[in-house]
PDB file of C-alpha atoms and ligand atoms in Angstrom:
ATOM      1  CA  MET A   1      69.612  34.277  41.773  1.00 58.00           C
ATOM      2  CA  TYR A   2      66.491  35.750  41.433  1.00 76.00           C
ATOM      3  CA  ALA A   3      63.229  35.454  43.843  1.00 88.00           C
ATOM      4  CA  LEU A   4      61.004  32.669  43.329  1.00 93.00           C
ATOM      5  CA  THR A   5      59.154  30.265  45.784  1.00 97.00           C
ATOM      6  CA  TYR A   6      60.417  26.827  47.015  1.00 97.00           C
ATOM      7  CA  VAL A   7      57.365  24.237  47.849  1.00 97.00           C
ATOM      8  CA  LYS A   8      58.434  21.267  49.219  1.00 97.00           C
ATOM      9  CA  ALA A   9      54.988  18.996  48.054  1.00 98.00           C
ATOM     10  CA  LYS A  10      53.934  16.515  49.959  1.00 97.00           C
ATOM     11  CA  SER A  11      52.321  14.151  47.927  1.00 97.00           C
ATOM     12  CA  LEU A  12      52.529  13.546  43.659  1.00 96.00           C
ATOM     13  CA  GLY A  13      49.088  14.598  43.931  1.00 96.00           C
ATOM     14  CA  GLU A  14      50.008  17.987  45.617  1.00 97.00           C
ATOM     15  CA  ALA A  15      52.967  18.513  43.373  1.00 97.00           C
ATOM     16  CA  ALA A  16      49.877  17.761  39.841  1.00 97.00           C
ATOM     17  CA  LYS A  17      47.790  20.533  41.835  1.00 97.00           C
ATOM     18  CA  LEU A  18      50.946  23.045  42.194  1.00 97.00           C
ATOM     19  CA  LEU A  19      51.712  22.509  38.616  1.00 97.00           C
ATOM     20  CA  ALA A  20      48.661  23.363  37.547  1.00 96.00           C
ATOM     21  CA  ALA A  21      48.143  26.530  39.338  1.00 97.00           C
ATOM     22  CA  HIS A  22      51.385  28.160  38.906  1.00 96.00           C
ATOM     23  CA  PRO A  23      51.894  27.702  34.827  1.00 94.00           C
ATOM     24  CA  GLU A  24      55.380  29.060  35.115  1.00 95.00           C
ATOM     25  CA  ALA A  25      56.308  26.232  37.874  1.00 97.00           C
ATOM     26  CA  LYS A  26      59.170  23.797  37.485  1.00 97.00           C
ATOM     27  CA  LEU A  27      59.614  20.196  39.442  1.00 98.00           C
ATOM     28  CA  LEU A  28      63.067  20.125  41.081  1.00 98.00           C
ATOM     29  CA  ALA A  29      63.892  16.663  41.739  1.00 98.00           C
ATOM     30  CA  GLY A  30      67.689  16.104  41.870  1.00 98.00           C
ATOM     31  CA  GLY A  31      68.368  19.404  40.825  1.00 97.00           C
ATOM     32  CA  MET A  32      71.544  18.466  38.864  1.00 97.00           C
ATOM     33  CA  THR A  33      70.555  19.640  35.745  1.00 96.00           C
ATOM     34  CA  LEU A  34      67.781  22.388  37.047  1.00 96.00           C
ATOM     35  CA  LEU A  35      69.985  24.025  39.421  1.00 95.00           C
ATOM     36  CA  PRO A  36      72.649  24.885  37.419  1.00 93.00           C
ATOM     37  CA  THR A  37      70.170  26.238  34.346  1.00 94.00           C
ATOM     38  CA  LEU A  38      69.104  28.463  36.890  1.00 93.00           C
ATOM     39  CA  LYS A  39      71.717  29.953  37.809  1.00 91.00           C
ATOM     40  CA  GLN A  40      72.955  30.314  34.476  1.00 91.00           C
ATOM     41  CA  ARG A  41      69.330  32.400  33.978  1.00 89.00           C
ATOM     42  CA  LEU A  42      68.170  29.731  31.189  1.00 90.00           C
ATOM     43  CA  ALA A  43      65.192  29.311  33.433  1.00 89.00           C
ATOM     44  CA  LYS A  44      63.163  31.454  35.415  1.00 90.00           C
ATOM     45  CA  PRO A  45      60.255  29.618  37.022  1.00 95.00           C
ATOM     46  CA  THR A  46      58.300  31.783  39.398  1.00 96.00           C
ATOM     47  CA  HIS A  47      57.745  28.412  41.995  1.00 97.00           C
ATOM     48  CA  LEU A  48      60.326  25.342  42.352  1.00 97.00           C
ATOM     49  CA  VAL A  49      57.949  22.374  43.162  1.00 98.00           C
ATOM     50  CA  ASP A  50      60.470  19.750  44.926  1.00 98.00           C
ATOM     51  CA  ILE A  51      59.630  16.127  44.838  1.00 98.00           C
ATOM     52  CA  GLY A  52      62.808  14.737  45.356  1.00 96.00           C
ATOM     53  CA  HIS A  53      62.100  13.698  48.886  1.00 96.00           C
ATOM     54  CA  LEU A  54      58.428  11.740  48.154  1.00 97.00           C
ATOM     55  CA  ALA A  55      59.014   8.081  49.192  1.00 96.00           C
ATOM     56  CA  GLU A  56      56.447   7.014  46.792  1.00 95.00           C
ATOM     57  CA  LEU A  57      58.381   7.933  43.839  1.00 97.00           C
ATOM     58  CA  ARG A  58      61.539   6.002  45.103  1.00 96.00           C
ATOM     59  CA  LYS A  59      60.116   2.661  44.972  1.00 98.00           C
ATOM     60  CA  ILE A  60      61.581  -0.205  42.866  1.00 98.00           C
ATOM     61  CA  ALA A  61      59.900  -3.423  42.013  1.00 98.00           C
ATOM     62  CA  ALA A  62      60.069  -6.263  39.910  1.00 98.00           C
ATOM     63  CA  LYS A  63      56.660  -8.426  39.023  1.00 95.00           C
ATOM     64  CA  GLY A  64      55.328 -10.074  36.307  1.00 95.00           C
ATOM     65  CA  GLY A  65      58.269  -9.650  34.190  1.00 96.00           C
ATOM     66  CA  ARG A  66      58.783  -6.284  34.505  1.00 98.00           C
ATOM     67  CA  LEU A  67      61.054  -4.140  36.436  1.00 98.00           C
ATOM     68  CA  VAL A  68      59.451  -0.596  37.722  1.00 98.00           C
ATOM     69  CA  VAL A  69      61.683   2.142  38.943  1.00 98.00           C
ATOM     70  CA  GLY A  70      60.241   4.817  40.621  1.00 98.00           C
ATOM     71  CA  ALA A  71      60.776   8.428  38.984  1.00 98.00           C
ATOM     72  CA  GLY A  72      62.576   9.489  41.725  1.00 98.00           C
ATOM     73  CA  ALA A  73      65.017   6.875  42.265  1.00 98.00           C
ATOM     74  CA  ARG A  74      68.559   8.318  42.672  1.00 98.00           C
ATOM     75  CA  HIS A  75      71.453   6.873  40.434  1.00 98.00           C
ATOM     76  CA  HIS A  76      73.288   5.439  43.729  1.00 98.00           C
ATOM     77  CA  ASP A  77      69.772   3.901  44.364  1.00 98.00           C
ATOM     78  CA  VAL A  78      69.333   2.260  40.605  1.00 98.00           C
ATOM     79  CA  ALA A  79      73.128   1.172  40.711  1.00 98.00           C
ATOM     80  CA  THR A  80      72.894  -0.516  44.128  1.00 98.00           C
ATOM     81  CA  SER A  81      69.672  -2.374  43.947  1.00 98.00           C
ATOM     82  CA  ALA A  82      69.283  -6.148  44.109  1.00 98.00           C
ATOM     83  CA  VAL A  83      65.596  -5.937  42.374  1.00 98.00           C
ATOM     84  CA  VAL A  84      67.585  -4.162  39.892  1.00 98.00           C
ATOM     85  CA  ARG A  85      70.896  -5.930  39.558  1.00 98.00           C
ATOM     86  CA  LYS A  86      68.857  -9.297  39.503  1.00 98.00           C
ATOM     87  CA  ALA A  87      66.213  -8.344  37.109  1.00 98.00           C
ATOM     88  CA  ILE A  88      68.637  -6.170  34.250  1.00 98.00           C
ATOM     89  CA  PRO A  89      72.094  -6.175  35.663  1.00 98.00           C
ATOM     90  CA  ALA A  90      72.953  -3.739  32.384  1.00 98.00           C
ATOM     91  CA  LEU A  91      70.649  -1.235  34.228  1.00 98.00           C
ATOM     92  CA  ALA A  92      72.516  -1.095  36.788  1.00 98.00           C
ATOM     93  CA  ALA A  93      75.826  -1.120  35.511  1.00 98.00           C
ATOM     94  CA  LEU A  94      74.883   2.099  33.604  1.00 98.00           C
ATOM     95  CA  ALA A  95      73.452   3.736  36.836  1.00 98.00           C
ATOM     96  CA  ALA A  96      76.904   3.035  37.983  1.00 98.00           C
ATOM     97  CA  GLU A  97      78.541   5.000  35.423  1.00 97.00           C
ATOM     98  CA  ILE A  98      76.672   8.204  35.754  1.00 97.00           C
ATOM     99  CA  GLY A  99      78.947  11.282  36.366  1.00 95.00           C
ATOM    100  CA  ASP A 100      80.449  11.090  39.663  1.00 95.00           C
ATOM    101  CA  PRO A 101      79.332  10.145  43.676  1.00 96.00           C
ATOM    102  CA  GLN A 102      77.858  13.330  44.461  1.00 96.00           C
ATOM    103  CA  ILE A 103      75.695  13.352  41.307  1.00 97.00           C
ATOM    104  CA  ARG A 104      74.765   9.792  41.562  1.00 98.00           C
ATOM    105  CA  ASN A 105      73.504  10.295  44.976  1.00 98.00           C
ATOM    106  CA  GLN A 106      71.559  13.545  44.315  1.00 98.00           C
ATOM    107  CA  GLY A 107      70.434  12.942  40.331  1.00 98.00           C
ATOM    108  CA  THR A 108      67.122  10.703  39.825  1.00 98.00           C
ATOM    109  CA  ILE A 109      66.149   8.676  36.693  1.00 98.00           C
ATOM    110  CA  GLY A 110      62.628  10.692  36.473  1.00 98.00           C
ATOM    111  CA  GLY A 111      64.829  13.945  36.110  1.00 98.00           C
ATOM    112  CA  SER A 112      67.633  12.291  33.444  1.00 98.00           C
ATOM    113  CA  VAL A 113      64.619  10.916  31.526  1.00 98.00           C
ATOM    114  CA  ALA A 114      62.496  14.462  31.573  1.00 98.00           C
ATOM    115  CA  ASN A 115      65.889  16.617  30.777  1.00 98.00           C
ATOM    116  CA  ASN A 116      66.469  14.067  27.443  1.00 98.00           C
ATOM    117  CA  ASP A 117      69.954  15.601  27.198  1.00 97.00           C
ATOM    118  CA  PRO A 118      71.783  14.352  24.279  1.00 97.00           C
ATOM    119  CA  ALA A 119      74.607  12.763  26.038  1.00 97.00           C
ATOM    120  CA  ALA A 120      72.463  11.401  28.696  1.00 98.00           C
ATOM    121  CA  ASP A 121      72.709   7.564  29.866  1.00 98.00           C
ATOM    122  CA  TYR A 122      69.268   6.496  31.060  1.00 98.00           C
ATOM    123  CA  PRO A 123      67.477   7.134  27.419  1.00 98.00           C
ATOM    124  CA  ALA A 124      69.256   5.068  25.770  1.00 98.00           C
ATOM    125  CA  ALA A 125      68.326   2.190  28.784  1.00 98.00           C
ATOM    126  CA  VAL A 126      64.693   3.172  28.213  1.00 98.00           C
ATOM    127  CA  LEU A 127      64.596   3.242  24.431  1.00 98.00           C
ATOM    128  CA  GLY A 128      66.955   0.134  24.172  1.00 98.00           C
ATOM    129  CA  LEU A 129      64.948  -1.894  26.215  1.00 98.00           C
ATOM    130  CA  GLY A 130      61.868  -0.684  24.733  1.00 98.00           C
ATOM    131  CA  ALA A 131      60.552   0.488  28.361  1.00 98.00           C
ATOM    132  CA  THR A 132      57.349   2.744  29.177  1.00 98.00           C
ATOM    133  CA  VAL A 133      57.493   6.134  30.690  1.00 98.00           C
ATOM    134  CA  VAL A 134      54.516   6.209  33.511  1.00 98.00           C
ATOM    135  CA  THR A 135      53.545   9.569  33.743  1.00 98.00           C
ATOM    136  CA  SER A 136      50.410  11.101  35.967  1.00 97.00           C
ATOM    137  CA  ARG A 137      48.240  11.348  33.331  1.00 96.00           C
ATOM    138  CA  ARG A 138      49.036   8.055  30.846  1.00 98.00           C
ATOM    139  CA  GLU A 139      51.718   5.667  29.590  1.00 98.00           C
ATOM    140  CA  ILE A 140      54.103   6.362  26.626  1.00 98.00           C
ATOM    141  CA  ALA A 141      56.285   3.878  24.769  1.00 98.00           C
ATOM    142  CA  ALA A 142      59.797   4.848  24.599  1.00 98.00           C
ATOM    143  CA  ASP A 143      59.614   4.816  20.967  1.00 98.00           C
ATOM    144  CA  GLN A 144      56.825   7.836  21.123  1.00 98.00           C
ATOM    145  CA  TYR A 145      58.896   9.692  23.963  1.00 98.00           C
ATOM    146  CA  PHE A 146      62.050  10.684  23.050  1.00 98.00           C
ATOM    147  CA  GLN A 147      61.424  13.524  20.455  1.00 98.00           C
ATOM    148  CA  GLY A 148      64.927  14.834  19.915  1.00 95.00           C
ATOM    149  CA  LEU A 149      67.239  17.984  21.514  1.00 96.00           C
ATOM    150  CA  PHE A 150      66.131  18.015  25.055  1.00 97.00           C
ATOM    151  CA  ALA A 151      62.672  17.305  23.357  1.00 98.00           C
ATOM    152  CA  THR A 152      60.168  14.502  24.786  1.00 98.00           C
ATOM    153  CA  ALA A 153      56.441  13.611  24.346  1.00 98.00           C
ATOM    154  CA  LEU A 154      55.843  15.489  27.939  1.00 98.00           C
ATOM    155  CA  GLU A 155      53.258  18.182  28.099  1.00 97.00           C
ATOM    156  CA  GLU A 156      52.807  20.835  30.478  1.00 95.00           C
ATOM    157  CA  GLY A 157      52.514  20.170  34.000  1.00 96.00           C
ATOM    158  CA  GLU A 158      52.946  16.408  33.644  1.00 97.00           C
ATOM    159  CA  ILE A 159      54.879  14.326  36.238  1.00 98.00           C
ATOM    160  CA  ILE A 160      56.697  11.366  35.607  1.00 98.00           C
ATOM    161  CA  GLN A 161      55.947   8.686  38.197  1.00 98.00           C
ATOM    162  CA  SER A 162      57.756   5.396  36.980  1.00 98.00           C
ATOM    163  CA  ILE A 163      59.847   3.527  34.414  1.00 98.00           C
ATOM    164  CA  ALA A 164      58.620   0.335  33.507  1.00 98.00           C
ATOM    165  CA  PHE A 165      61.512  -2.006  31.946  1.00 98.00           C
ATOM    166  CA  PRO A 166      60.335  -5.190  30.014  1.00 98.00           C
ATOM    167  CA  VAL A 167      63.172  -7.765  31.953  1.00 98.00           C
ATOM    168  CA  PRO A 168      65.156  -8.758  28.417  1.00 98.00           C
ATOM    169  CA  LYS A 169      67.010 -11.879  28.208  1.00 97.00           C
ATOM    170  CA  ARG A 170      70.058 -10.224  27.952  1.00 97.00           C
ATOM    171  CA  ALA A 171      71.238  -6.800  27.854  1.00 98.00           C
ATOM    172  CA  ALA A 172      74.278  -4.486  28.074  1.00 98.00           C
ATOM    173  CA  TYR A 173      75.745  -0.753  27.579  1.00 98.00           C
ATOM    174  CA  ALA A 174      78.892   0.533  26.785  1.00 98.00           C
ATOM    175  CA  LYS A 175      80.135   3.937  27.136  1.00 97.00           C
ATOM    176  CA  PHE A 176      82.814   6.131  26.127  1.00 97.00           C
ATOM    177  CA  HIS A 177      82.890   8.664  29.049  1.00 94.00           C
ATOM    178  CA  HIS A 178      83.524  12.635  28.599  1.00 93.00           C
ATOM    179  CA  PRO A 179      86.853  13.025  30.569  1.00 89.00           C
ATOM    180  CA  ALA A 180      85.444  15.705  32.835  1.00 89.00           C
ATOM    181  CA  SER A 181      81.622  15.422  33.219  1.00 87.00           C
ATOM    182  CA  GLY A 182      81.454  11.598  32.495  1.00 90.00           C
ATOM    183  CA  TYR A 183      78.591  11.756  30.099  1.00 95.00           C
ATOM    184  CA  ALA A 184      77.939   9.641  26.929  1.00 95.00           C
ATOM    185  CA  MET A 185      80.470  11.006  24.214  1.00 96.00           C
ATOM    186  CA  ALA A 186      78.705   7.956  22.989  1.00 97.00           C
ATOM    187  CA  GLY A 187      76.663   5.408  24.467  1.00 98.00           C
ATOM    188  CA  VAL A 188      75.089   2.387  23.072  1.00 98.00           C
ATOM    189  CA  PHE A 189      72.386  -0.236  24.739  1.00 98.00           C
ATOM    190  CA  ILE A 190      72.002  -3.040  23.367  1.00 98.00           C
ATOM    191  CA  ALA A 191      69.396  -5.631  24.519  1.00 98.00           C
ATOM    192  CA  GLN A 192      67.839  -9.025  23.560  1.00 97.00           C
ATOM    193  CA  THR A 193      64.074  -9.263  23.933  1.00 94.00           C
ATOM    194  CA  ALA A 194      61.142 -11.225  23.411  1.00 90.00           C
ATOM    195  CA  GLY A 195      60.609  -8.773  20.417  1.00 90.00           C
ATOM    196  CA  GLY A 196      63.963  -9.041  19.251  1.00 95.00           C
ATOM    197  CA  VAL A 197      67.072  -7.255  19.024  1.00 98.00           C
ATOM    198  CA  ARG A 198      67.131  -3.417  20.074  1.00 98.00           C
ATOM    199  CA  VAL A 199      70.117  -0.891  19.534  1.00 98.00           C
ATOM    200  CA  ALA A 200      69.818   2.635  21.028  1.00 98.00           C
ATOM    201  CA  VAL A 201      72.540   4.829  20.946  1.00 98.00           C
ATOM    202  CA  THR A 202      73.402   8.095  23.180  1.00 98.00           C
ATOM    203  CA  GLY A 203      75.587  10.895  22.911  1.00 97.00           C
ATOM    204  CA  ALA A 204      76.422  10.639  19.040  1.00 97.00           C
ATOM    205  CA  GLY A 205      73.342  12.919  17.499  1.00 96.00           C
ATOM    206  CA  PRO A 206      70.894  15.389  18.418  1.00 95.00           C
ATOM    207  CA  GLY A 207      68.966  12.995  20.637  1.00 97.00           C
ATOM    208  CA  VAL A 208      69.039   9.211  21.227  1.00 98.00           C
ATOM    209  CA  PHE A 209      68.105   6.849  18.343  1.00 98.00           C
ATOM    210  CA  ARG A 210      67.500   3.441  17.462  1.00 98.00           C
ATOM    211  CA  TRP A 211      70.180   2.182  15.048  1.00 98.00           C
ATOM    212  CA  GLN A 212      67.771   0.396  12.849  1.00 97.00           C
ATOM    213  CA  GLU A 213      70.462  -1.623  10.484  1.00 98.00           C
ATOM    214  CA  ALA A 214      72.457  -3.101  13.536  1.00 98.00           C
ATOM    215  CA  GLU A 215      69.274  -4.270  14.663  1.00 98.00           C
ATOM    216  CA  ALA A 216      68.343  -6.200  11.817  1.00 97.00           C
ATOM    217  CA  ALA A 217      71.672  -7.640  11.145  1.00 97.00           C
ATOM    218  CA  LEU A 218      72.099  -8.508  15.150  1.00 97.00           C
ATOM    219  CA  ALA A 219      68.910 -10.352  14.904  1.00 96.00           C
ATOM    220  CA  LYS A 220      70.358 -12.679  12.286  1.00 95.00           C
ATOM    221  CA  ARG A 221      73.655 -13.252  14.201  1.00 95.00           C
ATOM    222  CA  LEU A 222      74.285 -11.406  17.541  1.00 95.00           C
ATOM    223  CA  LYS A 223      78.307 -11.205  17.567  1.00 94.00           C
ATOM    224  CA  PRO A 224      80.434  -7.930  16.706  1.00 94.00           C
ATOM    225  CA  ALA A 225      81.309  -9.248  13.565  1.00 95.00           C
ATOM    226  CA  ALA A 226      77.263  -9.029  12.697  1.00 96.00           C
ATOM    227  CA  LEU A 227      77.833  -5.696  12.480  1.00 96.00           C
ATOM    228  CA  GLU A 228      80.709  -5.114  10.044  1.00 95.00           C
ATOM    229  CA  GLY A 229      79.979  -2.756   7.174  1.00 94.00           C
ATOM    230  CA  VAL A 230      76.639  -2.148   8.550  1.00 97.00           C
ATOM    231  CA  LYS A 231      75.401   1.410   7.480  1.00 97.00           C
ATOM    232  CA  LEU A 232      75.322   4.059   9.988  1.00 97.00           C
ATOM    233  CA  ASP A 233      73.889   7.507   9.151  1.00 96.00           C
ATOM    234  CA  SER A 234      75.837  10.027  10.768  1.00 96.00           C
ATOM    235  CA  SER A 235      75.154  12.464   8.623  1.00 95.00           C
ATOM    236  CA  ALA A 236      73.445  14.691  11.693  1.00 95.00           C
ATOM    237  CA  PHE A 237      75.737  13.411  14.274  1.00 97.00           C
ATOM    238  CA  ASN A 238      77.423  16.472  16.641  1.00 94.00           C
ATOM    239  CA  SER A 239      80.569  17.578  15.876  1.00 94.00           C
ATOM    240  CA  ASP A 240      82.092  20.257  18.260  1.00 92.00           C
ATOM    241  CA  ILE A 241      85.095  20.605  20.326  1.00 92.00           C
ATOM    242  CA  HIS A 242      85.061  17.270  21.784  1.00 91.00           C
ATOM    243  CA  ALA A 243      85.033  15.109  18.592  1.00 93.00           C
ATOM    244  CA  ASP A 244      83.630  15.561  15.090  1.00 95.00           C
ATOM    245  CA  ALA A 245      80.867  13.340  13.550  1.00 97.00           C
ATOM    246  CA  GLU A 246      83.149  11.038  12.400  1.00 97.00           C
ATOM    247  CA  TYR A 247      84.605  10.234  15.279  1.00 97.00           C
ATOM    248  CA  ARG A 248      81.740  10.064  17.140  1.00 97.00           C
ATOM    249  CA  ALA A 249      80.203   7.536  14.117  1.00 97.00           C
ATOM    250  CA  ASN A 250      83.306   5.412  14.544  1.00 97.00           C
ATOM    251  CA  LEU A 251      83.017   5.403  18.639  1.00 98.00           C
ATOM    252  CA  VAL A 252      78.967   4.206  17.967  1.00 98.00           C
ATOM    253  CA  ARG A 253      80.643   0.654  16.034  1.00 98.00           C
ATOM    254  CA  VAL A 254      83.382   0.247  18.973  1.00 98.00           C
ATOM    255  CA  MET A 255      80.811   0.806  21.866  1.00 98.00           C
ATOM    256  CA  ALA A 256      78.323  -1.359  20.181  1.00 98.00           C
ATOM    257  CA  SER A 257      80.903  -3.969  19.725  1.00 97.00           C
ATOM    258  CA  ARG A 258      82.118  -3.454  23.710  1.00 97.00           C
ATOM    259  CA  ALA A 259      78.414  -4.057  24.374  1.00 98.00           C
ATOM    260  CA  LEU A 260      77.805  -7.023  22.287  1.00 97.00           C
ATOM    261  CA  ALA A 261      81.125  -8.494  24.028  1.00 95.00           C
ATOM    262  CA  LYS A 262      79.365  -7.729  27.523  1.00 94.00           C
ATOM    263  CA  LEU A 263      75.881  -8.931  26.936  1.00 95.00           C
ATOM    264  CA  ARG A 264      74.260 -11.097  29.847  1.00 86.00           C
TER     265      ARG A 264
HETATM  266  C1  FAD B   1      78.906  17.603  37.009  1.00 87.84           C
HETATM  267  C2  FAD B   1      77.995  16.282  36.054  1.00 87.84           C
HETATM  268  C3  FAD B   1      78.130  15.687  35.435  1.00 87.84           C
HETATM  269  C4  FAD B   1      76.683  14.531  34.955  1.00 87.84           C
HETATM  270  N1  FAD B   1      76.999  13.294  34.316  1.00 87.84           N
HETATM  271  C5  FAD B   1      76.394  12.355  33.477  1.00 87.84           C
HETATM  272  C6  FAD B   1      76.711  11.386  33.388  1.00 87.84           C
HETATM  273  O1  FAD B   1      77.817  10.974  32.851  1.00 87.84           O
HETATM  274  N2  FAD B   1      74.934  10.994  32.537  1.00 87.84           N
HETATM  275  C7  FAD B   1      73.951  11.020  32.551  1.00 87.84           C
HETATM  276  O2  FAD B   1      73.396  10.627  32.348  1.00 87.84           O
HETATM  277  N3  FAD B   1      73.817  12.252  32.998  1.00 87.84           N
HETATM  278  C8  FAD B   1      74.659  13.094  34.119  1.00 87.84           C
HETATM  279  N4  FAD B   1      74.841  14.460  34.200  1.00 87.84           N
HETATM  280  C9  FAD B   1      73.215  14.809  34.707  1.00 87.84           C
HETATM  281  C10 FAD B   1      72.749  14.115  35.788  1.00 87.84           C
HETATM  282  O3  FAD B   1      72.349  12.456  35.978  1.00 87.84           O
HETATM  283  C11 FAD B   1      70.945  14.417  36.460  1.00 87.84           C
HETATM  284  O4  FAD B   1      70.852  14.098  37.718  1.00 87.84           O
HETATM  285  C12 FAD B   1      69.728  14.417  35.466  1.00 87.84           C
HETATM  286  O5  FAD B   1      69.911  14.848  34.048  1.00 87.84           O
HETATM  287  C13 FAD B   1      68.795  15.145  35.926  1.00 87.84           C
HETATM  288  O6  FAD B   1      68.146  14.697  37.068  1.00 87.84           O
HETATM  289  P1  FAD B   1      67.835  15.314  38.301  1.00 87.84           P
HETATM  290  O7  FAD B   1      66.801  14.569  39.285  1.00 87.84           O
HETATM  291  O8  FAD B   1      69.077  15.986  39.071  1.00 87.84           O
HETATM  292  O9  FAD B   1      66.581  16.217  37.847  1.00 87.84           O
HETATM  293  P2  FAD B   1      66.348  17.849  38.147  1.00 87.84           P
HETATM  294  O10 FAD B   1      67.694  18.649  37.488  1.00 87.84           O
HETATM  295  O11 FAD B   1      65.876  18.361  39.335  1.00 87.84           O
HETATM  296  O12 FAD B   1      65.361  18.420  36.859  1.00 87.84           O
HETATM  297  C14 FAD B   1      65.941  18.466  35.390  1.00 87.84           C
HETATM  298  C15 FAD B   1      64.501  18.454  35.009  1.00 87.84           C
HETATM  299  O13 FAD B   1      63.465  17.309  34.723  1.00 87.84           O
HETATM  300  C16 FAD B   1      62.238  17.928  35.259  1.00 87.84           C
HETATM  301  N5  FAD B   1      61.760  16.607  36.494  1.00 87.84           N
HETATM  302  C17 FAD B   1      62.302  16.168  37.236  1.00 87.84           C
HETATM  303  N6  FAD B   1      61.920  15.384  37.790  1.00 87.84           N
HETATM  304  C18 FAD B   1      60.498  14.998  37.050  1.00 87.84           C
HETATM  305  C19 FAD B   1      59.345  13.979  36.770  1.00 87.84           C
HETATM  306  N7  FAD B   1      59.302  13.276  37.948  1.00 87.84           N
HETATM  307  N8  FAD B   1      58.885  14.185  35.857  1.00 87.84           N
HETATM  308  C20 FAD B   1      58.284  15.511  35.268  1.00 87.84           C
HETATM  309  N9  FAD B   1      59.698  16.262  35.034  1.00 87.84           N
HETATM  310  C21 FAD B   1      60.588  16.294  36.060  1.00 87.84           C
HETATM  311  C22 FAD B   1      62.894  19.239  36.116  1.00 87.84           C
HETATM  312  O14 FAD B   1      61.667  19.932  36.212  1.00 87.84           O
HETATM  313  C23 FAD B   1      63.705  19.252  34.971  1.00 87.84           C
HETATM  314  O15 FAD B   1      63.307  20.425  34.352  1.00 87.84           O
HETATM  315  C24 FAD B   1      75.395  15.382  34.657  1.00 87.84           C
HETATM  316  C25 FAD B   1      75.072  16.335  35.546  1.00 87.84           C
HETATM  317  C26 FAD B   1      76.155  17.171  36.330  1.00 87.84           C
HETATM  318  C27 FAD B   1      75.732  18.144  36.519  1.00 87.84           C
END
């Protein structure tokens, strides 16, 4: 490691001020992504502003047809919350499948959505449910928030405070785990919402995306058979030592069918 200044923020307001005062500072939430990045010298912040302990960021509440999850909620909190299980059981089930117990006890939903790893699970739920990312400055619709490989609409110094999920009629997530990390080789989140069917895919391409041809087909018939022959453009899919693009495209179709089979 190299020298840097660690600050345990006393509030969200103090964290925002520290970020404004130190342009090379970084927020620290669960540290599950950031600390390995620092160890590999892929980031060299001057300050780490720790928000992982702030109670104001860990609230989970359902009200008026929305489930609001604080950015500091650990994956374990979301997986075991009675409020989440009642409002959006698919979201609790997704959180329960992230990584391993150590990751689930440290990692936060805000850290995952800020990082926007192309194989992360939460981005599929945020996009699939048409959620809103609530930050220290504004509210950003999921369709505008995710902008490709590790890229988001977040500006310098902007802090995610919570994610507001509209409660769907039914939803489900299915993923094919990478056997070592647990990340999605392909994961598909399907939601039947008041505005129609949404299908979000993670793990397959350079970032989470909506499979719009599947949404149109499923709007007519919400059954796996409706996906037969539906176009899936895999030209930009990832090809690596774990799977080539063609294999990932097949996984997307299989995961979509599995998600449909467990919609509730
Ligand atoms: C071995 C391993 C297995 C994993 N498996 C999976 C998996 O199966 N599925 C999956 O989805 N993920 C997986 N992860 C990632 C894990 O879920 C991380 O917890 C998550 O990506 C980052 O969350 P964090 O709270 O640890 O964030 P940190 O590492 O603390 O921060 C990550 C980034 O987000 C920024 N940030 C943090 N909080 C905020 C905020 N509130 N507002 C703005 N920016 C913020 C930080 O500055 C940093 O740039 C795995 C990680 C590891 C190490």
